[in-house]
PDB file of C-alpha atoms in Angstrom:
ATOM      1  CA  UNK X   1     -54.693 -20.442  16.262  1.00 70.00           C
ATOM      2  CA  UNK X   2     -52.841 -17.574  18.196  1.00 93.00           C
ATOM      3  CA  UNK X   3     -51.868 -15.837  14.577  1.00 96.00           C
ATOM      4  CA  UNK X   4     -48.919 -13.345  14.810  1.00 96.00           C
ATOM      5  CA  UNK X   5     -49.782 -10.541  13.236  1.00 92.00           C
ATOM      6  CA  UNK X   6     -46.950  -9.304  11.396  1.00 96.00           C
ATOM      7  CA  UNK X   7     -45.882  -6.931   9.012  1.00 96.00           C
ATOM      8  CA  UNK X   8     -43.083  -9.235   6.740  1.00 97.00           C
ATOM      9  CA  UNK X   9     -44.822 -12.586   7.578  1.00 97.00           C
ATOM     10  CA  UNK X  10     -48.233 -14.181   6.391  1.00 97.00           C
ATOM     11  CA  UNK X  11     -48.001 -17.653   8.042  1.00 98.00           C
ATOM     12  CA  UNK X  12     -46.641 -16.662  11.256  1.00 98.00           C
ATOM     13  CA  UNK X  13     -48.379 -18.104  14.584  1.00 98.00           C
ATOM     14  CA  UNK X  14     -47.688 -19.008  17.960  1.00 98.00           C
ATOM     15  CA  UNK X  15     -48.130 -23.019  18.777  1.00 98.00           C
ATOM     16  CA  UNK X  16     -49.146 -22.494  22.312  1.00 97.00           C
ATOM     17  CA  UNK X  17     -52.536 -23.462  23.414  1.00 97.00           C
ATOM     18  CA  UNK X  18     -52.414 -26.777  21.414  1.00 97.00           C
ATOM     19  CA  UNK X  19     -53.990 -29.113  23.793  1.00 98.00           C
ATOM     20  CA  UNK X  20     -51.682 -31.897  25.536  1.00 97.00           C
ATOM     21  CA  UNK X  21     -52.748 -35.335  25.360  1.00 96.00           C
ATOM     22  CA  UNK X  22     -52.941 -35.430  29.127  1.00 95.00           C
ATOM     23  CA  UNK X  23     -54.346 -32.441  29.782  1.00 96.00           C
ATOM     24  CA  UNK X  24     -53.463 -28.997  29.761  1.00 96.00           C
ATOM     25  CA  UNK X  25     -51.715 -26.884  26.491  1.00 97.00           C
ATOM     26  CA  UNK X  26     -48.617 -25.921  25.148  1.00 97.00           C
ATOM     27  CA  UNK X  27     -47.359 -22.591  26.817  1.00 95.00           C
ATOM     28  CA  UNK X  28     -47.317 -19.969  24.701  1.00 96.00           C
ATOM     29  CA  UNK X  29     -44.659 -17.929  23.480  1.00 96.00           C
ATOM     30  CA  UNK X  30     -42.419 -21.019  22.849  1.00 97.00           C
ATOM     31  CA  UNK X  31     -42.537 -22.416  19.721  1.00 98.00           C
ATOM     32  CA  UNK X  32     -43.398 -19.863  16.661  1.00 98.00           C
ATOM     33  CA  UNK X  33     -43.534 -21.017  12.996  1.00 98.00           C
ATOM     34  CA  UNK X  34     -43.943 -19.089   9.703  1.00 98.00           C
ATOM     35  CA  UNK X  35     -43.253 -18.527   6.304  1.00 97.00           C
ATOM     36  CA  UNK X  36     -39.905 -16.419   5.026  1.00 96.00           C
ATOM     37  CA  UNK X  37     -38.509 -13.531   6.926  1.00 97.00           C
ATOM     38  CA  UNK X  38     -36.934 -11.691   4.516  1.00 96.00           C
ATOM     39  CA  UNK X  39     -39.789  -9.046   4.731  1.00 96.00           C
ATOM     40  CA  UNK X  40     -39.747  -8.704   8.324  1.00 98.00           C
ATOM     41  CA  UNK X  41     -39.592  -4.699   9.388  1.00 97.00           C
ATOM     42  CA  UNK X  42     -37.841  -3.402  12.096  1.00 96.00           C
ATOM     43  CA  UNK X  43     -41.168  -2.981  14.546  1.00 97.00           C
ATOM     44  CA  UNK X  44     -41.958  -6.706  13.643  1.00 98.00           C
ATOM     45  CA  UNK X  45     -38.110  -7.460  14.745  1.00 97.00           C
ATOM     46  CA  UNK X  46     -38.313  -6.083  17.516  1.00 96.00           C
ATOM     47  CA  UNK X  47     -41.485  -7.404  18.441  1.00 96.00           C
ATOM     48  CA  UNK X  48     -40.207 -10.520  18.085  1.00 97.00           C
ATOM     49  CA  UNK X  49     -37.239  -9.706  19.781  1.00 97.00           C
ATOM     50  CA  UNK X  50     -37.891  -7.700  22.544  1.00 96.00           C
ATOM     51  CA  UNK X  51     -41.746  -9.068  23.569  1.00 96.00           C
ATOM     52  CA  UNK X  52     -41.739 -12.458  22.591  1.00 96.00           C
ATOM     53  CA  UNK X  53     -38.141 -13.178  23.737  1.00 97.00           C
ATOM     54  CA  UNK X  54     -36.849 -14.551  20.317  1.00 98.00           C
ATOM     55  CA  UNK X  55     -33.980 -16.469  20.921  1.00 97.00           C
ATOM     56  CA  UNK X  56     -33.346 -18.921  18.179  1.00 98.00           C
ATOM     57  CA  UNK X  57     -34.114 -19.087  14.676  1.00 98.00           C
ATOM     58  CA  UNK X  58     -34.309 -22.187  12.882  1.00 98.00           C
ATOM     59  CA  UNK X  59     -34.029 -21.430   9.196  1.00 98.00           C
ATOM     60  CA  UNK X  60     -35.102 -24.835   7.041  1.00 97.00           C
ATOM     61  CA  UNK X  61     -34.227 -23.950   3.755  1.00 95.00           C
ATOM     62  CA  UNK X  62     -31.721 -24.318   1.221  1.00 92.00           C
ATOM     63  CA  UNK X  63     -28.565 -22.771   1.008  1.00 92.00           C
ATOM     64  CA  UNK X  64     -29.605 -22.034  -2.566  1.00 90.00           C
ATOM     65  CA  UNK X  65     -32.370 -20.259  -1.292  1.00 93.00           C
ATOM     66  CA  UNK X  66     -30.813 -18.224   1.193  1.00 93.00           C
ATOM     67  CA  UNK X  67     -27.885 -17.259  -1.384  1.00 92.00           C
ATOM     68  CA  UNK X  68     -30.689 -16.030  -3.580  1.00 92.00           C
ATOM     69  CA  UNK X  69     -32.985 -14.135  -1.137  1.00 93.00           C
ATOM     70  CA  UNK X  70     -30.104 -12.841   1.019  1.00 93.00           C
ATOM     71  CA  UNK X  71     -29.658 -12.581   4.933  1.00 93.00           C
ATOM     72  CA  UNK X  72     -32.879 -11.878   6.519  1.00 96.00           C
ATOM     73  CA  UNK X  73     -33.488  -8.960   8.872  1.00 96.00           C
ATOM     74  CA  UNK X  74     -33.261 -11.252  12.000  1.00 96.00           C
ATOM     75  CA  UNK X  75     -29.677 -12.404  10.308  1.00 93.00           C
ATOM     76  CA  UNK X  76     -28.381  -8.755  10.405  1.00 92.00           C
ATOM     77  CA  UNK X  77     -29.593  -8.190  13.646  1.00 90.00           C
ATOM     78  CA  UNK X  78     -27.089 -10.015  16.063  1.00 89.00           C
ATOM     79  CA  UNK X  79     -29.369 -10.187  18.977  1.00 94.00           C
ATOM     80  CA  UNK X  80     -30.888 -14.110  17.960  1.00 97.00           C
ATOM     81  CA  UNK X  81     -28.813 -17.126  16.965  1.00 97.00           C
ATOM     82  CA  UNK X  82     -30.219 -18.050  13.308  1.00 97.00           C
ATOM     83  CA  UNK X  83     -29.529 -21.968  12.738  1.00 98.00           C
ATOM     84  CA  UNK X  84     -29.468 -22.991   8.806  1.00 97.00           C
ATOM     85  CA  UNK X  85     -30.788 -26.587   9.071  1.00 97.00           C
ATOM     86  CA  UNK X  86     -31.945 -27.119   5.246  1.00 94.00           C
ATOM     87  CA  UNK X  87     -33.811 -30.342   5.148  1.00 92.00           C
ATOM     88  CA  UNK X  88     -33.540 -30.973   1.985  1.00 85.00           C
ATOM     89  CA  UNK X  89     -30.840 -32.751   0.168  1.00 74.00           C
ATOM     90  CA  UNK X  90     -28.582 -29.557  -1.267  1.00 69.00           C
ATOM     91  CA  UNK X  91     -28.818 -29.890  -4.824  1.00 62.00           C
ATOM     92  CA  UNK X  92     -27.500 -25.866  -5.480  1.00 54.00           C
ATOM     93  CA  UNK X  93     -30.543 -25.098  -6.663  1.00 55.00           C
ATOM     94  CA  UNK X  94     -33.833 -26.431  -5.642  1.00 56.00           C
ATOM     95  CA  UNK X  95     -35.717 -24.299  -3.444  1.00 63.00           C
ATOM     96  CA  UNK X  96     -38.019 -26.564  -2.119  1.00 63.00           C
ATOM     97  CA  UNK X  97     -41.009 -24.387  -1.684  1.00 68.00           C
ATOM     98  CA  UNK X  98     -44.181 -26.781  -2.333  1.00 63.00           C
ATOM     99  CA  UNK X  99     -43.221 -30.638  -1.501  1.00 65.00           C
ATOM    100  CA  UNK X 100     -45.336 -31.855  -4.258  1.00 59.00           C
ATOM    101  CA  UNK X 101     -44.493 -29.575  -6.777  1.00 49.00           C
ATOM    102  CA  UNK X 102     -40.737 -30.037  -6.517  1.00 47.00           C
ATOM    103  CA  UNK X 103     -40.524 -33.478  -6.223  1.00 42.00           C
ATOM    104  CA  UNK X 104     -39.419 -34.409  -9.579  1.00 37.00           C
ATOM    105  CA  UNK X 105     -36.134 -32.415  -8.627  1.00 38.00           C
ATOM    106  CA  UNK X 106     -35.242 -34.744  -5.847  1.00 42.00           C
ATOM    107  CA  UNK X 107     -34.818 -37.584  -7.815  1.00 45.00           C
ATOM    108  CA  UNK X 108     -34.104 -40.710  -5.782  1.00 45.00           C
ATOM    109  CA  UNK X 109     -31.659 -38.559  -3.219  1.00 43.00           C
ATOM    110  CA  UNK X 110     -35.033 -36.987  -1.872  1.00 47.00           C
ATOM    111  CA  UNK X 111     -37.381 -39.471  -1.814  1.00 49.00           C
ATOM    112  CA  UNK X 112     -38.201 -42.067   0.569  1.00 63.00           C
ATOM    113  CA  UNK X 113     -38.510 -45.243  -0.705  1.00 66.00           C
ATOM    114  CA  UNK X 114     -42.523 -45.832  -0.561  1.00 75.00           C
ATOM    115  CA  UNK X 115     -44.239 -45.931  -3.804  1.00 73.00           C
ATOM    116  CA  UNK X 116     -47.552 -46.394  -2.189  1.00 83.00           C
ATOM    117  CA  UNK X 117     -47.728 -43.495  -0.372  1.00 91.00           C
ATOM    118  CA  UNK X 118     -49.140 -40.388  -1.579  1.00 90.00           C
ATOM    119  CA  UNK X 119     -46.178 -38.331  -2.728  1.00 91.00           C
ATOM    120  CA  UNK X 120     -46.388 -35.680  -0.510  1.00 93.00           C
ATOM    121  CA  UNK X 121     -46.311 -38.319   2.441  1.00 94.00           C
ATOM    122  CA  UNK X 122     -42.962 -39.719   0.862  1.00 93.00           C
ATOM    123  CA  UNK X 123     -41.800 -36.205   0.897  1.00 91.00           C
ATOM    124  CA  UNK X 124     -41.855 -35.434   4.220  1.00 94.00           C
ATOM    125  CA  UNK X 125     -40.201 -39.183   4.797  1.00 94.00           C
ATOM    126  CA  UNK X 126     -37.492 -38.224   2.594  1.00 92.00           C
ATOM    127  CA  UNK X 127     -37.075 -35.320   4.768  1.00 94.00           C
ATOM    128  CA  UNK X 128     -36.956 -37.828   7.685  1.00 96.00           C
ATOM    129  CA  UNK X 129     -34.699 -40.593   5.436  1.00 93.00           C
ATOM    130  CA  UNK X 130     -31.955 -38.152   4.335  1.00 91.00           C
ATOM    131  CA  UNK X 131     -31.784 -35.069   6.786  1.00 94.00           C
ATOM    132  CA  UNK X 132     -32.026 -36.709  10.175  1.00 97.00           C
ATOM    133  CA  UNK X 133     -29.364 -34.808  11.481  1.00 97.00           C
ATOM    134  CA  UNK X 134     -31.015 -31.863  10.437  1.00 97.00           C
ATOM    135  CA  UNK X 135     -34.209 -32.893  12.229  1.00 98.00           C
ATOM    136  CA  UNK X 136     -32.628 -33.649  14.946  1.00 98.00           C
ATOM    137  CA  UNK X 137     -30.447 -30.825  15.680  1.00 98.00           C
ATOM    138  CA  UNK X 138     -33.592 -28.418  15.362  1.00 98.00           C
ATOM    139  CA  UNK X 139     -35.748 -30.337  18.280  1.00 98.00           C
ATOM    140  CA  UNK X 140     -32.743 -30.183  19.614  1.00 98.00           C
ATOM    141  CA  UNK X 141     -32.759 -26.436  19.567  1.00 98.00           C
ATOM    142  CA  UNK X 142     -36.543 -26.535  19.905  1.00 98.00           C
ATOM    143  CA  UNK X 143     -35.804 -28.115  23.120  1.00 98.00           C
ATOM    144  CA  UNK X 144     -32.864 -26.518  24.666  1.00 96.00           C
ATOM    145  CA  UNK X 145     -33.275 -22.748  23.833  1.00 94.00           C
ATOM    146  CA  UNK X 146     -34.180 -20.371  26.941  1.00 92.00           C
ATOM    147  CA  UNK X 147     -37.001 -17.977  25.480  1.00 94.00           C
ATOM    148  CA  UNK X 148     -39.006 -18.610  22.048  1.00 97.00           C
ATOM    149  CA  UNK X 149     -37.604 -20.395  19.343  1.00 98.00           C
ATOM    150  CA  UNK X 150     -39.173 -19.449  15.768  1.00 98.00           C
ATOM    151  CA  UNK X 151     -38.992 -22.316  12.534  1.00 98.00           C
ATOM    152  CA  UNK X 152     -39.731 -21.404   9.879  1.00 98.00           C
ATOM    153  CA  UNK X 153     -38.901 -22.031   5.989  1.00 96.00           C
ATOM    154  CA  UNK X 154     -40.227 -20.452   2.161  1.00 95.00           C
ATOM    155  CA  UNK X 155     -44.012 -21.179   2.781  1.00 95.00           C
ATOM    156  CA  UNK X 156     -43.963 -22.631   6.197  1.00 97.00           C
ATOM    157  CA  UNK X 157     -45.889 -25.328   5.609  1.00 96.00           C
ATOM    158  CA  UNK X 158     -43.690 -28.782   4.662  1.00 95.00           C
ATOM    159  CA  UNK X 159     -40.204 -28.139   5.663  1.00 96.00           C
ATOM    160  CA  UNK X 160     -41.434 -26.159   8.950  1.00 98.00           C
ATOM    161  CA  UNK X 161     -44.325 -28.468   9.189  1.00 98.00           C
ATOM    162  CA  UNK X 162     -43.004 -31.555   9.399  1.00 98.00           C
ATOM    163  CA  UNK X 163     -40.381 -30.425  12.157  1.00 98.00           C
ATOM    164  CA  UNK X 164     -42.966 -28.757  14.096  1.00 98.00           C
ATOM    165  CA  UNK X 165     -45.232 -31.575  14.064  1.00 98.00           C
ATOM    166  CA  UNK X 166     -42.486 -33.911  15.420  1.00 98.00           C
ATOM    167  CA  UNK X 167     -41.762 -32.067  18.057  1.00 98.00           C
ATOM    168  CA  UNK X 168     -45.019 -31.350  19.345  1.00 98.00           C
ATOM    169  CA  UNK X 169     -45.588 -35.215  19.155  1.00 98.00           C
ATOM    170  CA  UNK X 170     -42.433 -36.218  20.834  1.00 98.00           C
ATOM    171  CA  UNK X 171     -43.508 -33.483  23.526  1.00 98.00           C
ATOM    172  CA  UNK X 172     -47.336 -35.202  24.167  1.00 97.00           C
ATOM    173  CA  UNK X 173     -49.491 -32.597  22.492  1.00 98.00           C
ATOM    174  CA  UNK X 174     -53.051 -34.370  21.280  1.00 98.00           C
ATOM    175  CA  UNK X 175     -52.426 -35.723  17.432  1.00 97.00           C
ATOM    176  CA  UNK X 176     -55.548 -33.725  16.570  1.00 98.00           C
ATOM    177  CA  UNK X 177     -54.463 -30.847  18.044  1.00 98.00           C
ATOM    178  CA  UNK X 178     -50.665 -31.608  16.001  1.00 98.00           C
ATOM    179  CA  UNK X 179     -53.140 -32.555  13.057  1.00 98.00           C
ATOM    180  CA  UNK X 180     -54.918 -29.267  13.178  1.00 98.00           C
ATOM    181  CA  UNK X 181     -51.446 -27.064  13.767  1.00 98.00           C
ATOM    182  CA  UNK X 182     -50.251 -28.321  10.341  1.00 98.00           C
ATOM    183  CA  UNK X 183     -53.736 -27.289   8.274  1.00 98.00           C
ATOM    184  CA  UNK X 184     -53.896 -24.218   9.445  1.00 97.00           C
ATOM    185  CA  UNK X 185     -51.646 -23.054   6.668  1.00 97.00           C
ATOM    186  CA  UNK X 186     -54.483 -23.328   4.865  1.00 96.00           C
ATOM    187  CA  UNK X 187     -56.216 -20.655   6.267  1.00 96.00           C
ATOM    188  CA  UNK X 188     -53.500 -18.371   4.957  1.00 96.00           C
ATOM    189  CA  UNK X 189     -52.597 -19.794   1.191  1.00 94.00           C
ATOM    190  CA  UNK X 190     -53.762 -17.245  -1.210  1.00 95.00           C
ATOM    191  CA  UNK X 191     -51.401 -14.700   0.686  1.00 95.00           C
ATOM    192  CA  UNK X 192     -48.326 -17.002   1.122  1.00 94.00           C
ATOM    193  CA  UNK X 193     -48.429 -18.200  -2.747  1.00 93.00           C
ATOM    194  CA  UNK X 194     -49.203 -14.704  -3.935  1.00 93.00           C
ATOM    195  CA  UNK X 195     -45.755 -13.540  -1.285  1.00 94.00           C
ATOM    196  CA  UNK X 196     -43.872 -16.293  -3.208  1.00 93.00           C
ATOM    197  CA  UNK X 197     -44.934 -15.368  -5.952  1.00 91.00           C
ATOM    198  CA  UNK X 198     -43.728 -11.789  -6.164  1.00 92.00           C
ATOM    199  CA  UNK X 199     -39.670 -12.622  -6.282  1.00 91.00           C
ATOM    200  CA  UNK X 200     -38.089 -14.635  -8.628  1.00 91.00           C
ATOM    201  CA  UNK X 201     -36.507 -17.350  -6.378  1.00 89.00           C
ATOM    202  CA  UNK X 202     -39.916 -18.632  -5.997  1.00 87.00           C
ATOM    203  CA  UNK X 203     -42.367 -17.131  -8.822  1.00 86.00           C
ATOM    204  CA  UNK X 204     -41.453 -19.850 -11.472  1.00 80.00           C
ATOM    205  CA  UNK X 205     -42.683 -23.194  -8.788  1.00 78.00           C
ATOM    206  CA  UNK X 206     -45.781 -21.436  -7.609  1.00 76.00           C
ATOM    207  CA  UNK X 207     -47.436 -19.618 -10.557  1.00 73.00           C
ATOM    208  CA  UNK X 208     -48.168 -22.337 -12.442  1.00 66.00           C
ATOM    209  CA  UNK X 209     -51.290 -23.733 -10.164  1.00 71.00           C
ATOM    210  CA  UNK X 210     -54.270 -22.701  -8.433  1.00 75.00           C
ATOM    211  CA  UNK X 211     -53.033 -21.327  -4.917  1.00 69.00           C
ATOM    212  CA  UNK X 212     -55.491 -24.134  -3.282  1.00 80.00           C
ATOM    213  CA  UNK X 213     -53.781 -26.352  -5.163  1.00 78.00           C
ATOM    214  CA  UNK X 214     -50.571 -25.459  -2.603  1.00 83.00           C
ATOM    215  CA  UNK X 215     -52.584 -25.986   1.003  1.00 91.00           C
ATOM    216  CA  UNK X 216     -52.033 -28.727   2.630  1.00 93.00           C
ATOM    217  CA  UNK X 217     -54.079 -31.897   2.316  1.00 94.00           C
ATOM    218  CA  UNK X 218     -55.992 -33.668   5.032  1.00 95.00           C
ATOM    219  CA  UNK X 219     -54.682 -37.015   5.939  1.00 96.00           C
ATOM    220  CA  UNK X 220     -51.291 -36.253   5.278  1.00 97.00           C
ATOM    221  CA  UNK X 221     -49.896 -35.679   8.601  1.00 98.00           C
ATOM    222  CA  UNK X 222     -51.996 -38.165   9.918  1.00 98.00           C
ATOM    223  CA  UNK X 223     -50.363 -40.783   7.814  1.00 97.00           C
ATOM    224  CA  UNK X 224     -46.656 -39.579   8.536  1.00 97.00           C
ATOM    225  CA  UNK X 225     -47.255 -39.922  12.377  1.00 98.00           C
ATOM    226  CA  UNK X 226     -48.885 -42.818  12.044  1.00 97.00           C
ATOM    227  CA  UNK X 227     -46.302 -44.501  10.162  1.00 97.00           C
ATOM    228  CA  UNK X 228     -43.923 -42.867  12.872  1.00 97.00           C
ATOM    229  CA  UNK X 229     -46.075 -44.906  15.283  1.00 97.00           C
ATOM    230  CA  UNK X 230     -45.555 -48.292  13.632  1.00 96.00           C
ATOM    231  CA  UNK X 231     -41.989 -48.168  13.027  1.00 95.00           C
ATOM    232  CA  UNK X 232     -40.328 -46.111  15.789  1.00 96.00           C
ATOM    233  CA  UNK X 233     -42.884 -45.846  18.345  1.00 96.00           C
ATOM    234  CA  UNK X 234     -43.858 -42.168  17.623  1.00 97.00           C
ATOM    235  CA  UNK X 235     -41.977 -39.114  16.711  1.00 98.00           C
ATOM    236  CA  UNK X 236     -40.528 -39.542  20.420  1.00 98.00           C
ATOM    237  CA  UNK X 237     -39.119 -43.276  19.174  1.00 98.00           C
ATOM    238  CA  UNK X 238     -37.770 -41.907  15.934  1.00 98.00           C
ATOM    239  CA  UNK X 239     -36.011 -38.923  17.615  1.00 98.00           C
ATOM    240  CA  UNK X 240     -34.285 -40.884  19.806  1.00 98.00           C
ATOM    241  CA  UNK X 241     -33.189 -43.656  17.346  1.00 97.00           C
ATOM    242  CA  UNK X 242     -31.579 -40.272  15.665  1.00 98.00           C
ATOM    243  CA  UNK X 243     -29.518 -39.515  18.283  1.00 98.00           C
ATOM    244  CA  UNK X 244     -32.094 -36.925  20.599  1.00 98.00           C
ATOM    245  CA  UNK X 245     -31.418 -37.924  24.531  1.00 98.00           C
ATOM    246  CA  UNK X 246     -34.135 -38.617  27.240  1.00 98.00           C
ATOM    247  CA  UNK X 247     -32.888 -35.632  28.912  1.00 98.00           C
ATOM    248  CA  UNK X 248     -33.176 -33.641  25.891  1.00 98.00           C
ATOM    249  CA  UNK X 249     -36.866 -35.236  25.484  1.00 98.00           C
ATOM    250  CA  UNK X 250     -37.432 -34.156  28.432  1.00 98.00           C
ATOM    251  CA  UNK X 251     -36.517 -30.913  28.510  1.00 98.00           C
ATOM    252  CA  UNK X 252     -38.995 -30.736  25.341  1.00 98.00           C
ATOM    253  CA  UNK X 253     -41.742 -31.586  27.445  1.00 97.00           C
ATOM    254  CA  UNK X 254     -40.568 -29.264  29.761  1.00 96.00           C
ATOM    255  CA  UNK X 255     -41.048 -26.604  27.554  1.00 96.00           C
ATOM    256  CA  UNK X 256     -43.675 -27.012  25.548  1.00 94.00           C
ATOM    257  CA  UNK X 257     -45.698 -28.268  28.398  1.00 80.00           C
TER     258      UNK X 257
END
């Protein structure tokens, strides 16, 4: 994993060098992800800024979060367009940090409807089922921004990791490589719980449980894309059954390519 190794971020890391399922990798400095950037200092923003050619900001979470955490450094900064795609239905005040820990606060607005799937897996669905547009518009961004585009959401693992993951299907990268992309939080969850854990927006869902208990869980990707495969032909099939172009595909391939 090419890690970014910032000051305000624990999860942060560059996608590129994923393998492509037809050779080759995903060039780098196109796609970043991580967890909040609230923290983020002025060196790391303009690091981000100035040598990675941050462009676009795709911010997944609520608005309830963002009221309560505040505009994040990159927000006041004026030189990157932040986009505030919360895929999660807006309740006014679920933060949707942890997918399995906040699901009784969806109700049946959140959920997909697929009681035998593990819950986490009819999480990310219900991301999927309700917020399509939301999905949508950030491959769309993903996609169509010149320079690197960073996702990210509390944790950067479930909101950021589902929309990562589709995209880097839809644009050919190997499903173990997309597989591997979306466990590699793992690698980093003592020090993203114990982030969360030191503000009260977030202290009161993560406290409660064994950090471990917050990494994500092998198989679970696995069985979103494959059920992606069976209905819609891939991430690729759902994306365009959502309203994303075959130019705009494309020009995903293009760039992550």
């Amino acid at each position: 994993m090419r890690w970014l190794e910032l000051d305000g971020v624990v999860n942060g890391r560059d996608v590129g060098g994923l393998a492509l399922a037809e050779g080759g990798a995903v060039a780098p400095g196109r796609l970043l992800r991580s967890d909040n950037l609230q923290d983020l200092s002025e060196a790391d923003v303009d690091r981000l800024v100035e040598d990675l050619r941050l462009r676009t900001v795709i911010d997944l979470r609520t608005g309830a979060e963002r009221r309560l955490e505040g505009p994040t450094p990159l927000d006041r900064d004026g030189r990157v367009e932040v986009l505030h795609l919360s895929v999660h239905p807006e309740t006014g005040g679920q933060t949707d940090v942890d997918a399995e820990t906040v699901l009784p606060g969806w109700g049946e607005a959140g959920m997909a409807d697929e009681p035998d799937e593990h819950p986490v897996v009819r999480s990310y669905l219900g991301y999927l089922q309700h917020r399509p547009d939301a999905v949508v518009a950030a491959v769309r961004a993903i996609a169509g921004t010149d320079g690197a585009v960073l996702v990210h959401c509390a944790a950067g693992k479930d909101r950021t990791g589902v929309v990562v993951a589709l995209a880097l299907d839809a644009a050919g990268v190997d499903r173990e490589a997309v597989v591997a992309d979306y466990l590699a939080t793992a690698e980093r969850i003592e020090a993203i719980i114990d982030r969360l854990a030191s503000t009260p927006t977030y202290a009161g869902e993560v406290r409660s449980q064994d950090p471990r208990s917050h990494a994500p869980r092998p198989g679970t990707m696995e069985r979103v894309l494959e059920l992606l495969d069976e209905r819609h032909g891939g991430a690729a099939g759902w994306l365009r059954a959502h309203g994303l172009t075959e130019d705009e595909l494309a020009a995903l391939r293009a760039r992550l390519g």
